[in-house]
Amino acid sequence: MLEIKNIYSGYDGIDIIKDVSVTVNRGENLCIVGPNGCGKSTLLKSIANIIDYRGSIKIDGKEMSSMDRKYLATKVGLMSQISQIYFPYTVYDTVAFGRYPYLKGVFSDLSIEDKNIVIENIKKVNLYELKDKMISELSGGQLQRVFLARIFAQNPDIILLDEPTNHLDLKHQIELLENLNSWAKQNNKIVIGVLHDLNLVQYFADNVLMMNKGQAISYGSSKDVLNESLLKEIYGLDIKNFMLEILKRWEVV
């Protein structure tokens, strides 16, 4: 279980996240939604203990800030938005980094079991034929799948995803979300993802956290949170009727 209570966090002494509390159970997929700049990514970084926070974030009753970095890496994995690649590792080597928290020493080699896990997860994202290719030569969509495979190889209790469907076509967006859903349910894990596409949120989420101006506005099922009046208030747009109008155009085609 992940318990977040009265969290404040931000940058340069300015709070972006303000008094956010939420509980996420094992086996649950939580989607965080809200307009740009509302604090979604900052909340993920707080959960990953990348930035300092005030309040409490506990995994199975243990405070996140008390964990050393190596142990934390076996508990939480963060996949951020792709920015820039600095080192030309192969697909295999990149995914293999996910196993390093489990090595007994800094200079230890991967075990046969570790190597099998790496290959298994490269296959899971349909990149086995490219395992020896440099990641600097991949498309954005392929690179996103490499980083997903690395997270799966890391096998944390919680996967945090910041706009994970960026750079992916529709087919691979759905495959990625289905992989994450299966991973969470089969392994009794937690997935928390920031998504902008509310159709994908409806498809993927067990529960939804809506944020605005750094605060938690609503939490619950997608049916309860993504209601017409709240969406219009937060986004300044009648999203439901807009989507229904688009659906009518599909019916004509």
XYZ file of C-alpha atoms in Angstrom:
253
model
C 0.000 0.000 0.000
C 1.101 3.559 -0.775
C -0.040 6.181 1.708
C 0.439 9.875 0.904
C -0.591 12.257 3.673
C -0.562 16.059 3.648
C 2.270 16.383 1.125
C 3.852 19.731 0.290
C 6.691 19.931 -2.228
C 8.125 22.136 -4.943
C 11.229 23.950 -6.080
C 13.411 26.779 -4.715
C 11.328 27.065 -1.569
C 8.048 27.479 -3.447
C 5.377 24.833 -2.935
C 3.860 23.422 -6.115
C 2.100 20.539 -4.333
C -0.102 21.685 -1.468
C -1.605 19.364 1.138
C -2.216 16.334 -1.123
C -3.375 13.077 0.478
C -4.233 9.818 -1.274
C -4.014 6.072 -0.616
C -3.278 3.572 -3.408
C -3.728 -0.155 -2.854
C -1.702 -2.970 -4.395
C -3.010 -4.160 -7.746
C -4.374 -0.685 -8.499
C -3.811 1.538 -11.524
C -4.112 5.212 -10.593
C -4.182 7.959 -13.220
C -3.377 11.562 -12.324
C -5.084 14.158 -14.510
C -5.357 17.923 -14.643
C -4.317 20.931 -16.740
C -0.692 21.720 -17.537
C 1.262 23.108 -14.595
C -1.075 21.722 -11.927
C 1.690 19.692 -10.226
C 1.226 16.190 -11.631
C 4.910 15.601 -12.454
C 6.008 17.242 -9.205
C 3.847 14.797 -7.272
C 5.481 11.859 -9.069
C 8.949 13.200 -8.241
C 7.936 13.529 -4.599
C 6.730 9.917 -4.485
C 10.021 8.829 -6.073
C 11.896 10.877 -3.421
C 13.689 12.804 -6.153
C 12.692 16.101 -4.565
C 12.228 16.873 -0.880
C 8.735 16.876 0.569
C 6.976 17.766 3.794
C 4.342 15.410 5.099
C 4.395 11.633 4.831
C 4.811 9.147 1.979
C 4.837 5.516 3.122
C 5.177 2.219 1.256
C 3.784 -0.666 3.301
C 4.097 1.478 6.411
C 7.723 2.570 5.863
C 8.528 6.239 5.294
C 10.010 6.865 1.848
C 12.521 9.477 2.992
C 14.119 6.964 5.397
C 15.037 4.504 2.596
C 18.519 4.420 1.078
C 18.679 4.894 -2.694
C 19.428 1.277 -3.602
C 16.610 -0.115 -1.477
C 14.258 2.578 -2.790
C 15.038 1.440 -6.353
C 13.584 -1.988 -5.525
C 10.397 -0.256 -4.359
C 9.800 2.568 -6.843
C 10.594 2.985 -10.546
C 10.054 6.283 -12.384
C 9.782 6.591 -16.146
C 9.951 10.285 -17.050
C 9.311 12.020 -20.330
C 12.084 11.498 -22.890
C 14.331 14.528 -23.181
C 17.819 13.822 -24.504
C 20.096 10.805 -24.780
C 23.642 11.380 -23.562
C 25.158 7.891 -23.756
C 24.754 5.463 -26.688
C 24.056 2.201 -24.862
C 22.468 -0.753 -26.592
C 18.852 -1.717 -25.952
C 20.055 -4.739 -23.946
C 22.459 -2.677 -21.805
C 19.801 -0.032 -21.121
C 17.245 -2.594 -19.954
C 19.963 -4.355 -17.908
C 20.378 -1.196 -15.780
C 17.044 -2.143 -14.237
C 18.693 -5.118 -12.498
C 21.482 -3.162 -10.788
C 19.576 -2.548 -7.526
C 19.661 -6.313 -6.996
C 23.409 -6.797 -7.507
C 25.405 -7.665 -4.396
C 28.273 -5.291 -5.212
C 29.128 -2.367 -7.475
C 31.282 -4.524 -9.756
C 29.082 -7.632 -9.689
C 28.028 -9.173 -12.970
C 24.471 -9.990 -13.884
C 23.467 -13.515 -12.951
C 21.895 -15.912 -15.427
C 18.556 -15.133 -13.799
C 19.135 -11.384 -14.253
C 20.022 -11.865 -17.915
C 16.916 -13.961 -18.473
C 14.798 -11.233 -16.889
C 16.363 -8.636 -19.193
C 15.621 -10.690 -22.316
C 12.111 -11.532 -21.124
C 11.238 -7.868 -20.733
C 12.799 -6.829 -24.036
C 10.550 -9.417 -25.666
C 7.566 -8.126 -23.689
C 7.823 -4.745 -25.435
C 8.481 -6.368 -28.850
C 12.060 -5.132 -29.268
C 14.035 -8.383 -29.186
C 15.225 -7.979 -32.785
C 16.722 -4.600 -31.792
C 18.391 -5.713 -28.550
C 21.918 -5.011 -29.884
C 21.026 -1.680 -31.494
C 22.191 1.612 -29.958
C 19.319 3.477 -28.314
C 20.535 6.698 -29.944
C 19.442 5.168 -33.264
C 15.871 4.399 -32.163
C 12.670 6.291 -32.832
C 10.943 8.055 -29.945
C 8.350 5.304 -29.714
C 10.941 2.539 -29.644
C 12.946 4.390 -27.006
C 9.859 4.767 -24.831
C 9.366 0.994 -24.970
C 13.028 0.411 -24.032
C 12.607 2.497 -20.893
C 9.406 0.630 -20.072
C 11.276 -2.673 -20.379
C 13.956 -1.301 -18.025
C 11.279 -0.455 -15.455
C 9.764 -3.942 -15.779
C 13.252 -5.464 -15.318
C 13.699 -3.333 -12.192
C 10.527 -4.974 -10.833
C 9.647 -2.330 -8.228
C 6.493 -2.404 -6.129
C 5.372 0.885 -7.688
C 5.833 2.138 -11.249
C 5.489 5.888 -11.781
C 4.905 7.044 -15.353
C 4.972 10.627 -16.595
C 2.974 10.740 -19.846
C 4.093 7.221 -20.834
C 2.204 7.210 -24.145
C 4.178 10.152 -25.582
C 5.811 9.307 -28.935
C 3.717 6.136 -29.322
C 1.181 5.461 -32.040
C -2.296 4.341 -30.992
C -1.543 0.610 -31.278
C 1.523 0.856 -29.044
C -0.254 3.179 -26.591
C -2.870 0.518 -25.986
C -0.270 -2.267 -25.822
C 1.772 -0.308 -23.277
C -1.240 0.321 -21.037
C -2.361 -3.291 -21.315
C 1.143 -4.456 -20.348
C 1.087 -2.156 -17.323
C -2.389 -3.285 -16.316
C -1.402 -6.958 -16.546
C 1.827 -6.319 -14.617
C -0.048 -4.612 -11.767
C -2.823 -7.191 -11.505
C -0.701 -10.333 -11.911
C 2.058 -9.189 -9.538
C -0.076 -7.268 -7.031
C 1.829 -4.055 -7.794
C 0.885 -0.389 -8.141
C 0.990 1.750 -11.292
C 0.584 5.526 -11.077
C 0.552 7.359 -14.390
C 0.115 10.923 -15.565
C -2.053 10.878 -18.684
C -3.540 13.706 -20.746
C -5.766 11.599 -22.983
C -8.955 11.181 -20.964
C -10.113 8.371 -23.253
C -7.061 6.361 -22.196
C -7.757 7.269 -18.575
C -11.272 5.854 -18.908
C -9.800 2.690 -20.426
C -6.906 2.173 -18.028
C -7.602 3.623 -14.588
C -9.024 1.852 -11.581
C -9.083 5.234 -9.852
C -8.388 8.815 -10.889
C -6.816 11.718 -8.990
C -7.721 15.099 -10.469
C -5.414 17.974 -9.587
C -5.551 21.718 -10.092
C -3.164 24.406 -8.868
C -1.188 21.871 -6.848
C -4.147 20.492 -4.947
C -6.173 17.291 -5.090
C -9.604 18.290 -6.376
C -11.250 14.882 -6.691
C -10.357 11.219 -6.188
C -12.306 8.089 -7.061
C -13.469 6.025 -10.010
C -13.209 7.533 -13.500
C -17.020 7.669 -13.629
C -17.113 9.798 -10.474
C -14.117 12.032 -11.182
C -14.489 12.619 -14.921
C -17.944 14.080 -14.657
C -19.163 16.782 -17.000
C -19.364 19.686 -14.548
C -15.974 19.095 -12.903
C -14.192 18.697 -16.244
C -15.708 21.953 -17.472
C -14.679 23.731 -14.265
C -11.074 22.477 -14.320
C -10.331 22.520 -18.061
C -12.616 25.388 -19.101
C -14.099 23.182 -21.818
C -17.177 21.001 -22.182
C -15.027 17.924 -22.796
C -17.783 15.321 -22.572
C -19.981 16.932 -25.231
C -16.937 17.613 -27.397
C -16.017 13.906 -27.344
C -19.623 12.864 -28.014
C -19.663 15.171 -31.015
C -16.475 13.544 -32.339
C -18.054 10.111 -31.789
C -20.963 11.120 -34.026
C -18.489 11.828 -36.829
C -17.079 8.292 -36.466
C -20.586 6.910 -36.805
C -20.980 8.716 -40.141
C -17.711 7.375 -41.589
